[in-house]
mmCIF file of C-alpha atoms in Angstrom:
data_model
loop_
_atom_site.group_PDB
_atom_site.id
_atom_site.type_symbol
_atom_site.label_atom_id
_atom_site.label_comp_id
_atom_site.label_asym_id
_atom_site.label_seq_id
_atom_site.Cartn_x
_atom_site.Cartn_y
_atom_site.Cartn_z
ATOM 1 C CA MET A 1 -15.238 22.121 -5.859
ATOM 2 C CA ARG A 2 -17.748 20.280 -3.538
ATOM 3 C CA THR A 3 -16.553 16.682 -3.000
ATOM 4 C CA GLU A 4 -20.185 15.431 -3.337
ATOM 5 C CA LEU A 5 -20.110 16.483 -7.121
ATOM 6 C CA PHE A 6 -17.925 13.403 -7.560
ATOM 7 C CA ASP A 7 -20.165 10.938 -5.865
ATOM 8 C CA TYR A 8 -22.006 8.063 -7.742
ATOM 9 C CA PRO A 9 -23.749 4.978 -6.461
ATOM 10 C CA LEU A 10 -21.414 1.894 -6.641
ATOM 11 C CA PRO A 11 -23.050 -1.450 -5.700
ATOM 12 C CA VAL A 12 -20.741 -3.317 -3.450
ATOM 13 C CA GLU A 13 -21.110 -6.602 -5.508
ATOM 14 C CA LEU A 14 -19.244 -4.736 -8.573
ATOM 15 C CA ILE A 15 -16.251 -4.185 -6.617
ATOM 16 C CA ALA A 16 -13.810 -6.701 -8.033
ATOM 17 C CA GLN A 17 -12.335 -9.173 -5.388
ATOM 18 C CA ARG A 18 -10.116 -10.942 -7.645
ATOM 19 C CA PRO A 19 -8.226 -10.193 -10.885
ATOM 20 C CA PRO A 20 -9.785 -11.695 -14.024
ATOM 21 C CA GLU A 21 -8.570 -15.051 -15.182
ATOM 22 C CA ARG A 22 -6.433 -13.309 -17.787
ATOM 23 C CA ARG A 23 -4.677 -9.933 -17.276
ATOM 24 C CA ASP A 24 -6.335 -8.701 -20.575
ATOM 25 C CA GLY A 25 -9.592 -10.470 -19.867
ATOM 26 C CA GLY A 26 -11.727 -7.599 -18.727
ATOM 27 C CA ARG A 27 -13.939 -5.180 -20.475
ATOM 28 C CA LEU A 28 -13.175 -1.824 -21.874
ATOM 29 C CA LEU A 29 -15.515 1.235 -21.956
ATOM 30 C CA CYS A 30 -14.460 3.609 -24.648
ATOM 31 C CA LEU A 31 -15.403 7.323 -24.103
ATOM 32 C CA GLU A 32 -15.329 9.757 -27.061
ATOM 33 C CA GLN A 33 -16.927 13.065 -27.941
ATOM 34 C CA GLY A 34 -19.719 11.338 -29.818
ATOM 35 C CA GLY A 35 -20.589 8.758 -27.223
ATOM 36 C CA ARG A 36 -19.278 5.511 -25.741
ATOM 37 C CA SER A 37 -18.801 1.953 -26.797
ATOM 38 C CA HIS A 38 -18.173 -1.292 -25.054
ATOM 39 C CA ARG A 39 -15.111 -3.288 -25.976
ATOM 40 C CA LEU A 40 -12.505 -5.685 -24.618
ATOM 41 C CA ILE A 41 -9.129 -4.858 -23.012
ATOM 42 C CA CYS A 42 -7.300 -7.283 -25.121
ATOM 43 C CA ASP A 43 -8.224 -5.250 -28.199
ATOM 44 C CA TRP A 44 -7.023 -1.922 -26.755
ATOM 45 C CA PRO A 45 -3.636 -1.891 -28.655
ATOM 46 C CA ASP A 46 -5.762 -1.640 -31.915
ATOM 47 C CA PHE A 47 -7.328 1.467 -30.630
ATOM 48 C CA VAL A 48 -4.167 3.376 -30.233
ATOM 49 C CA GLU A 49 -3.136 5.666 -33.115
ATOM 50 C CA PRO A 50 0.115 4.480 -34.840
ATOM 51 C CA GLY A 51 3.016 6.701 -33.920
ATOM 52 C CA SER A 52 1.776 7.445 -30.484
ATOM 53 C CA LEU A 53 3.936 7.375 -27.340
ATOM 54 C CA VAL A 54 2.486 5.182 -24.588
ATOM 55 C CA VAL A 55 3.845 5.974 -21.257
ATOM 56 C CA LEU A 56 3.954 3.300 -18.392
ATOM 57 C CA ASN A 57 4.663 3.749 -14.713
ATOM 58 C CA ASP A 58 7.381 1.223 -13.937
ATOM 59 C CA THR A 59 7.126 1.331 -10.093
ATOM 60 C CA ARG A 60 7.177 -1.994 -8.327
ATOM 61 C CA VAL A 61 4.760 -2.728 -5.340
ATOM 62 C CA ARG A 62 6.557 -3.589 -2.147
ATOM 63 C CA CYS A 63 4.987 -6.379 0.089
ATOM 64 C CA ALA A 64 4.261 -3.367 2.268
ATOM 65 C CA ARG A 65 1.561 -4.641 4.681
ATOM 66 C CA LEU A 66 3.168 -6.149 7.815
ATOM 67 C CA TYR A 67 1.412 -7.918 10.842
ATOM 68 C CA GLY A 68 3.054 -7.760 14.187
ATOM 69 C CA ALA A 69 2.589 -7.339 17.956
ATOM 70 C CA ARG A 70 3.200 -4.605 20.330
ATOM 71 C CA GLY A 71 6.300 -5.426 22.394
ATOM 72 C CA GLY A 72 5.473 -6.358 26.071
ATOM 73 C CA THR A 73 1.682 -6.790 25.520
ATOM 74 C CA GLY A 74 1.431 -8.900 22.474
ATOM 75 C CA ALA A 75 -1.488 -6.751 21.208
ATOM 76 C CA LYS A 76 -1.898 -7.083 17.421
ATOM 77 C CA VAL A 77 -0.460 -4.192 15.153
ATOM 78 C CA GLU A 78 -0.912 -3.803 11.486
ATOM 79 C CA LEU A 79 1.539 -1.610 9.571
ATOM 80 C CA LEU A 80 1.455 -0.352 5.955
ATOM 81 C CA LEU A 81 4.803 0.893 4.881
ATOM 82 C CA LEU A 82 4.661 4.031 2.745
ATOM 83 C CA SER A 83 8.291 5.310 2.090
ATOM 84 C CA ARG A 84 11.772 4.773 3.347
ATOM 85 C CA GLU A 85 13.244 7.838 4.829
ATOM 86 C CA SER A 86 16.714 7.066 5.784
ATOM 87 C CA GLY A 87 19.145 4.475 7.256
ATOM 88 C CA THR A 88 21.402 1.700 6.558
ATOM 89 C CA ALA A 89 20.692 -1.790 5.096
ATOM 90 C CA ASP A 90 19.875 -3.378 8.534
ATOM 91 C CA CYS A 91 18.554 -0.288 10.250
ATOM 92 C CA GLU A 92 16.149 1.963 8.344
ATOM 93 C CA GLU A 93 13.513 4.659 9.149
ATOM 94 C CA TRP A 94 10.173 4.415 7.469
ATOM 95 C CA LEU A 95 7.052 6.498 7.185
ATOM 96 C CA VAL A 96 4.200 4.066 7.996
ATOM 97 C CA LEU A 97 0.506 3.996 8.593
ATOM 98 C CA GLY A 98 -0.262 2.003 11.903
ATOM 99 C CA LYS A 99 -3.421 0.330 13.046
ATOM 100 C CA ALA A 100 -3.744 -1.000 16.742
ATOM 101 C CA ASN A 101 -6.308 -1.473 19.464
ATOM 102 C CA ARG A 102 -4.933 1.696 20.961
ATOM 103 C CA PRO A 103 -2.951 4.443 19.369
ATOM 104 C CA LEU A 104 0.853 3.948 18.870
ATOM 105 C CA ARG A 105 2.905 6.193 20.846
ATOM 106 C CA VAL A 106 6.439 7.326 20.568
ATOM 107 C CA GLY A 107 8.779 4.746 21.957
ATOM 108 C CA ASP A 108 6.477 1.784 21.634
ATOM 109 C CA PRO A 109 8.241 -1.330 20.457
ATOM 110 C CA ILE A 110 6.685 -3.475 17.735
ATOM 111 C CA GLU A 111 7.812 -6.983 16.763
ATOM 112 C CA VAL A 112 7.187 -8.154 13.168
ATOM 113 C CA GLY A 113 8.750 -11.628 12.809
ATOM 114 C CA GLU A 114 12.465 -11.045 12.772
ATOM 115 C CA LEU A 115 12.056 -7.193 12.566
ATOM 116 C CA GLN A 116 12.401 -5.175 15.681
ATOM 117 C CA CYS A 117 10.697 -1.817 15.424
ATOM 118 C CA ARG A 118 10.266 1.260 17.504
ATOM 119 C CA VAL A 119 7.975 4.408 16.994
ATOM 120 C CA LYS A 120 10.242 7.445 16.681
ATOM 121 C CA GLU A 121 7.624 10.171 15.882
ATOM 122 C CA ARG A 122 4.047 10.754 15.262
ATOM 123 C CA ARG A 123 3.179 12.843 12.023
ATOM 124 C CA ASP A 124 0.065 14.323 10.698
ATOM 125 C CA GLY A 125 -2.811 12.179 9.202
ATOM 126 C CA GLY A 126 -2.004 9.168 11.268
ATOM 127 C CA VAL A 127 1.452 8.728 9.785
ATOM 128 C CA ILE A 128 4.343 7.548 12.318
ATOM 129 C CA LEU A 129 8.038 7.418 11.713
ATOM 130 C CA LEU A 130 9.179 3.832 12.563
ATOM 131 C CA GLU A 131 12.563 2.486 13.076
ATOM 132 C CA ILE A 132 13.126 -0.959 11.613
ATOM 133 C CA ASN A 133 16.162 -3.162 12.526
ATOM 134 C CA ALA A 134 17.008 -6.581 11.341
ATOM 135 C CA GLU A 135 19.976 -8.898 11.199
ATOM 136 C CA ARG A 136 20.005 -8.837 7.598
ATOM 137 C CA SER A 137 18.870 -6.357 4.895
ATOM 138 C CA VAL A 138 15.600 -4.689 5.910
ATOM 139 C CA GLU A 139 14.256 -4.694 2.393
ATOM 140 C CA ASP A 140 15.039 -8.371 1.871
ATOM 141 C CA ALA A 141 13.106 -9.218 5.098
ATOM 142 C CA ILE A 142 10.202 -7.133 4.239
ATOM 143 C CA GLU A 143 9.819 -8.701 1.052
ATOM 144 C CA GLU A 144 9.964 -12.160 2.605
ATOM 145 C CA ILE A 145 7.580 -11.620 5.454
ATOM 146 C CA GLY A 146 5.389 -8.856 4.195
ATOM 147 C CA HIS A 147 2.069 -9.261 2.603
ATOM 148 C CA VAL A 148 0.700 -7.649 -0.562
ATOM 149 C CA PRO A 149 -0.992 -4.437 0.177
ATOM 150 C CA LEU A 150 -4.509 -5.105 -1.266
ATOM 151 C CA PRO A 151 -6.757 -2.009 -0.672
ATOM 152 C CA PRO A 152 -9.356 -2.293 2.032
ATOM 153 C CA TYR A 153 -12.233 -2.708 -0.468
ATOM 154 C CA VAL A 154 -10.776 -6.175 -1.393
ATOM 155 C CA GLU A 155 -12.162 -7.990 1.511
ATOM 156 C CA ARG A 156 -10.047 -11.011 1.673
ATOM 157 C CA PRO A 157 -6.459 -11.930 2.791
ATOM 158 C CA ASP A 158 -3.799 -11.594 0.141
ATOM 159 C CA ASP A 159 -2.491 -14.832 -1.381
ATOM 160 C CA ALA A 160 0.089 -16.221 -3.884
ATOM 161 C CA GLU A 161 -1.779 -15.082 -6.805
ATOM 162 C CA ASP A 162 -1.649 -11.473 -5.733
ATOM 163 C CA ARG A 163 2.180 -11.431 -5.589
ATOM 164 C CA SER A 164 2.175 -11.642 -9.334
ATOM 165 C CA ARG A 165 -1.342 -10.120 -10.398
ATOM 166 C CA TYR A 166 -1.078 -7.139 -8.121
ATOM 167 C CA GLN A 167 2.109 -6.211 -9.975
ATOM 168 C CA THR A 168 2.545 -4.961 -13.593
ATOM 169 C CA VAL A 169 4.550 -7.039 -16.016
ATOM 170 C CA PHE A 170 6.760 -4.051 -16.582
ATOM 171 C CA ALA A 171 7.511 -3.244 -12.785
ATOM 172 C CA ASP A 172 11.063 -2.366 -12.180
ATOM 173 C CA HIS A 173 11.691 -0.024 -9.299
ATOM 174 C CA PRO A 174 10.448 -0.985 -5.808
ATOM 175 C CA GLY A 175 8.688 1.802 -3.940
ATOM 176 C CA SER A 176 4.977 1.580 -4.064
ATOM 177 C CA SER A 177 2.320 0.839 -1.294
ATOM 178 C CA ALA A 178 -0.328 0.193 -3.892
ATOM 179 C CA ALA A 179 -0.394 -0.860 -7.607
ATOM 180 C CA PRO A 180 -0.695 1.612 -10.523
ATOM 181 C CA THR A 181 -3.699 -0.486 -11.462
ATOM 182 C CA ALA A 182 -4.368 0.597 -15.131
ATOM 183 C CA GLY A 183 -1.103 -1.126 -15.893
ATOM 184 C CA LEU A 184 -2.267 -4.388 -14.275
ATOM 185 C CA HIS A 185 -4.302 -5.195 -17.535
ATOM 186 C CA LEU A 186 -1.327 -5.021 -19.910
ATOM 187 C CA THR A 187 0.319 -8.278 -21.078
ATOM 188 C CA ARG A 188 3.701 -8.720 -22.760
ATOM 189 C CA GLU A 189 1.785 -9.705 -25.939
ATOM 190 C CA MET A 190 -0.246 -6.400 -25.751
ATOM 191 C CA LEU A 191 3.001 -4.391 -25.422
ATOM 192 C CA ASP A 192 4.432 -6.224 -28.366
ATOM 193 C CA ARG A 193 1.338 -5.497 -30.498
ATOM 194 C CA LEU A 194 1.683 -1.742 -29.548
ATOM 195 C CA SER A 195 5.325 -1.830 -30.820
ATOM 196 C CA ALA A 196 4.404 -3.777 -34.071
ATOM 197 C CA ARG A 197 1.926 -0.861 -34.875
ATOM 198 C CA ASP A 198 4.840 1.782 -34.658
ATOM 199 C CA ILE A 199 3.619 2.829 -31.112
ATOM 200 C CA GLU A 200 6.609 3.835 -28.946
ATOM 201 C CA LEU A 201 6.749 2.807 -25.232
ATOM 202 C CA GLY A 202 8.103 5.027 -22.535
ATOM 203 C CA HIS A 203 8.510 4.856 -18.854
ATOM 204 C CA THR A 204 8.162 7.045 -15.838
ATOM 205 C CA THR A 205 8.211 6.205 -12.085
ATOM 206 C CA LEU A 206 5.770 7.389 -9.509
ATOM 207 C CA ASP A 207 5.754 5.501 -6.261
ATOM 208 C CA VAL A 208 2.108 5.063 -5.424
ATOM 209 C CA GLY A 209 1.297 5.983 -1.721
ATOM 210 C CA LEU A 210 -1.149 8.276 0.233
ATOM 211 C CA GLY A 211 -1.240 11.070 -2.355
ATOM 212 C CA THR A 212 -2.980 8.568 -4.708
ATOM 213 C CA PHE A 213 -5.140 6.237 -2.326
ATOM 214 C CA ARG A 214 -6.034 8.390 0.694
ATOM 215 C CA PRO A 215 -9.734 8.961 0.774
ATOM 216 C CA VAL A 216 -11.168 12.580 0.656
ATOM 217 C CA GLY A 217 -12.482 13.434 4.018
ATOM 218 C CA VAL A 218 -13.555 16.962 3.562
ATOM 219 C CA ASP A 219 -16.599 18.706 2.018
ATOM 220 C CA ASP A 220 -14.490 20.853 -0.408
ATOM 221 C CA LEU A 221 -11.722 19.361 -2.572
ATOM 222 C CA ASP A 222 -9.630 22.444 -2.212
ATOM 223 C CA ASP A 223 -9.284 21.507 1.520
ATOM 224 C CA HIS A 224 -7.946 18.151 0.778
ATOM 225 C CA LEU A 225 -4.198 17.484 1.435
ATOM 226 C CA ILE A 226 -2.341 15.557 -1.164
ATOM 227 C CA HIS A 227 0.529 13.795 0.385
ATOM 228 C CA ALA A 228 3.873 13.879 -1.554
ATOM 229 C CA GLU A 229 4.834 10.838 -3.703
ATOM 230 C CA ARG A 230 8.301 10.160 -5.126
ATOM 231 C CA MET A 231 8.613 10.356 -8.788
ATOM 232 C CA SER A 232 11.013 10.815 -11.702
ATOM 233 C CA VAL A 233 10.916 11.660 -15.329
ATOM 234 C CA SER A 234 14.090 10.811 -17.300
ATOM 235 C CA ASP A 235 15.936 12.669 -19.865
ATOM 236 C CA LYS A 236 15.104 9.709 -22.246
ATOM 237 C CA LEU A 237 11.292 10.156 -21.754
ATOM 238 C CA VAL A 238 11.608 13.941 -22.346
ATOM 239 C CA ARG A 239 13.263 13.217 -25.648
ATOM 240 C CA GLN A 240 10.478 10.776 -26.551
ATOM 241 C CA VAL A 241 7.744 13.234 -25.702
ATOM 242 C CA ALA A 242 9.482 15.982 -27.588
ATOM 243 C CA ALA A 243 9.872 13.677 -30.566
ATOM 244 C CA ALA A 244 6.106 12.707 -30.358
ATOM 245 C CA ARG A 245 5.168 16.334 -30.362
ATOM 246 C CA ALA A 246 7.421 16.971 -33.294
ATOM 247 C CA ARG A 247 5.684 14.367 -35.432
ATOM 248 C CA GLY A 248 2.166 15.406 -34.306
ATOM 249 C CA ALA A 249 1.644 12.145 -32.256
ATOM 250 C CA LYS A 250 -0.228 11.690 -29.027
ATOM 251 C CA VAL A 251 1.240 11.003 -25.589
ATOM 252 C CA VAL A 252 -0.995 8.258 -24.104
ATOM 253 C CA ALA A 253 -0.971 7.868 -20.271
ATOM 254 C CA VAL A 254 -1.502 4.369 -18.913
ATOM 255 C CA GLY A 255 -3.050 5.327 -15.615
ATOM 256 C CA THR A 256 -3.541 8.458 -13.407
ATOM 257 C CA THR A 257 -0.274 8.050 -11.862
ATOM 258 C CA VAL A 258 1.511 8.539 -15.177
ATOM 259 C CA VAL A 259 -0.736 11.645 -15.715
ATOM 260 C CA ARG A 260 0.301 13.107 -12.483
ATOM 261 C CA ALA A 261 4.183 12.340 -13.247
ATOM 262 C CA LEU A 262 3.939 13.928 -16.696
ATOM 263 C CA GLU A 263 1.905 16.963 -15.570
ATOM 264 C CA THR A 264 4.201 17.590 -12.534
ATOM 265 C CA ALA A 265 7.284 17.568 -14.672
ATOM 266 C CA ALA A 266 5.712 19.872 -17.413
ATOM 267 C CA GLU A 267 6.503 23.522 -17.558
ATOM 268 C CA PRO A 268 3.580 25.610 -16.018
ATOM 269 C CA ALA A 269 1.858 26.642 -19.252
ATOM 270 C CA PRO A 270 -0.672 25.099 -21.561
ATOM 271 C CA GLY A 271 1.274 22.863 -23.752
ATOM 272 C CA GLY A 272 4.083 23.213 -21.540
ATOM 273 C CA ARG A 273 7.421 21.348 -22.311
ATOM 274 C CA LEU A 274 8.174 18.281 -20.364
ATOM 275 C CA THR A 275 11.368 18.646 -18.434
ATOM 276 C CA ALA A 276 13.545 15.801 -16.540
ATOM 277 C CA TYR A 277 12.523 15.804 -12.896
ATOM 278 C CA ASP A 278 13.570 13.597 -9.788
ATOM 279 C CA GLY A 279 11.633 14.699 -6.726
ATOM 280 C CA GLU A 280 8.166 14.661 -5.450
ATOM 281 C CA SER A 281 4.633 15.125 -6.854
ATOM 282 C CA ARG A 282 1.855 17.012 -4.838
ATOM 283 C CA LEU A 283 -0.146 17.717 -7.917
ATOM 284 C CA PHE A 284 -3.811 17.723 -7.362
ATOM 285 C CA ILE A 285 -5.828 17.822 -10.725
ATOM 286 C CA GLN A 286 -9.382 18.691 -10.692
ATOM 287 C CA PRO A 287 -11.833 20.209 -13.238
ATOM 288 C CA GLY A 288 -10.431 23.588 -14.423
ATOM 289 C CA TYR A 289 -6.966 22.172 -14.751
ATOM 290 C CA ARG A 290 -5.422 22.689 -18.232
ATOM 291 C CA TYR A 291 -3.479 19.529 -19.177
ATOM 292 C CA ARG A 292 -0.019 20.222 -20.566
ATOM 293 C CA VAL A 293 1.275 16.877 -21.726
ATOM 294 C CA THR A 294 -1.427 14.073 -21.629
ATOM 295 C CA ASP A 295 -3.396 13.564 -24.871
ATOM 296 C CA ALA A 296 -5.104 10.324 -24.221
ATOM 297 C CA LEU A 297 -5.839 8.100 -21.087
ATOM 298 C CA PHE A 298 -6.317 4.394 -20.274
ATOM 299 C CA THR A 299 -7.494 4.071 -16.716
ATOM 300 C CA ASN A 300 -9.426 2.041 -14.323
ATOM 301 C CA PHE A 301 -12.788 3.005 -12.798
ATOM 302 C CA HIS A 302 -12.204 4.874 -9.575
ATOM 303 C CA MET A 303 -13.764 5.254 -6.101
ATOM 304 C CA PRO A 304 -16.702 7.634 -5.502
ATOM 305 C CA LYS A 305 -15.590 11.173 -4.279
ATOM 306 C CA SER A 306 -11.894 10.298 -4.914
ATOM 307 C CA THR A 307 -9.169 12.564 -6.074
ATOM 308 C CA LEU A 308 -8.551 10.115 -9.096
ATOM 309 C CA LEU A 309 -12.279 10.562 -10.148
ATOM 310 C CA ALA A 310 -11.507 14.340 -10.000
ATOM 311 C CA LEU A 311 -8.482 13.898 -12.321
ATOM 312 C CA VAL A 312 -10.249 11.984 -14.851
ATOM 313 C CA SER A 313 -13.214 14.378 -14.766
ATOM 314 C CA ALA A 314 -10.738 17.240 -15.541
ATOM 315 C CA PHE A 315 -9.819 15.242 -18.668
ATOM 316 C CA ALA A 316 -13.220 13.875 -19.878
ATOM 317 C CA GLY A 317 -15.744 16.226 -18.302
ATOM 318 C CA ARG A 318 -17.397 15.531 -15.070
ATOM 319 C CA GLY A 319 -21.005 15.037 -16.336
ATOM 320 C CA ARG A 320 -19.748 12.941 -19.291
ATOM 321 C CA LEU A 321 -17.625 10.799 -16.950
ATOM 322 C CA LEU A 322 -20.292 10.196 -14.381
ATOM 323 C CA ALA A 323 -22.903 9.340 -17.159
ATOM 324 C CA SER A 324 -20.250 6.768 -18.316
ATOM 325 C CA TYR A 325 -19.893 5.299 -14.715
ATOM 326 C CA ALA A 326 -23.654 5.078 -14.478
ATOM 327 C CA ASP A 327 -23.669 3.070 -17.796
ATOM 328 C CA ALA A 328 -20.876 0.959 -16.566
ATOM 329 C CA VAL A 329 -22.880 0.109 -13.357
ATOM 330 C CA LYS A 330 -25.930 -0.626 -15.551
ATOM 331 C CA GLN A 331 -23.719 -2.900 -17.729
ATOM 332 C CA ARG A 332 -22.327 -4.674 -14.620
ATOM 333 C CA TYR A 333 -18.752 -3.719 -15.151
ATOM 334 C CA ARG A 334 -16.183 -4.596 -12.485
ATOM 335 C CA PHE A 335 -14.736 -1.665 -10.520
ATOM 336 C CA LEU A 336 -11.652 -0.508 -8.819
ATOM 337 C CA SER A 337 -8.199 -2.024 -8.676
ATOM 338 C CA TYR A 338 -8.959 -5.493 -10.030
ATOM 339 C CA GLY A 339 -11.836 -4.395 -12.331
ATOM 340 C CA ASP A 340 -12.339 -3.262 -15.853
ATOM 341 C CA ALA A 341 -11.050 -0.149 -17.660
ATOM 342 C CA MET A 342 -11.682 2.913 -19.708
ATOM 343 C CA TRP A 343 -10.225 4.331 -22.796
ATOM 344 C CA ILE A 344 -10.482 8.033 -23.439
ATOM 345 C CA PRO A 345 -8.506 8.657 -26.794
ATOM 346 C CA LYS A 346 -8.564 12.380 -26.562
ATOM 347 C CA ARG A 347 -9.189 15.305 -24.086
ATOM 348 C CA LEU A 348 -12.790 16.173 -24.002
ATOM 349 C CA ASN A 349 -14.244 19.643 -23.170
ATOM 350 C CA GLY A 350 -17.476 20.850 -22.329
ATOM 351 C CA ASP A 351 -19.747 19.933 -19.513
ATOM 352 C CA ASP A 352 -18.162 21.417 -16.373
#
């Protein structure tokens, strides 16, 4: 499909620069077959059908943005850690995006505080393989000296508030270079309210990286390369989904990363059974895709012409979704990572 079909006008002043005062303090656009309504995120637990299974992405965001200098010249270098490839505690190899005044070359030394780094390889798409050395655990050093990897449309430096607010309350497994942003809205109190309504909670892990946030730079979505992201679906979650199916209950995904994890691990047929999986996802969902596991979706508002907008369009219908986005703009909703959210309680068919 043509990338331009997923474009919409987004006024820059509607891109949220800070989280709301309270995690659950945003607005919620509810999209159903018969129309849409405007609610509050704090009331979302009341909209989920009792007996449902709500699936959360329990990845944890690393302090993955590093600021350093090129060895010998002192020229500034900015790094975004994507994934750890190999190594020991004090010497590791990472896939990284690098930004400098001139291209980083193989062999270039980079100093980031106590970290001594060296470019080992250049990969496609501006990715480099970086060797990182420290006199203690590299992971510990990164967590201490690194910065919260806010997306580029948040036009300010990260601060102490971001260390907690750009992280879900259920984050458990470090590995992400960006937050699974739908989960940022959920509080412990909201999770307790779900449980009190006989709604089960399940967890999957998908480490958010380039596969989620890299912009589309081609005219046709079919030409866009989805980068691999580490993910896992446990035997426990497989049993939970099977039990939900057996009782006729819905599987609710909190965020597009949960959708991609569930659909990656499903058998390749409509209504396909979920299987345990520990590997990578390269799944690119766009209109025409037949969902196998996901029945309902809680999600943020996404960038124009993005893979995430294509994914939600496949769930709700492109025309219907873009009309809802236009309404959200008119109603002055807050957009993107720190913005408001949408609730789509069932797959919608029709307008594509």
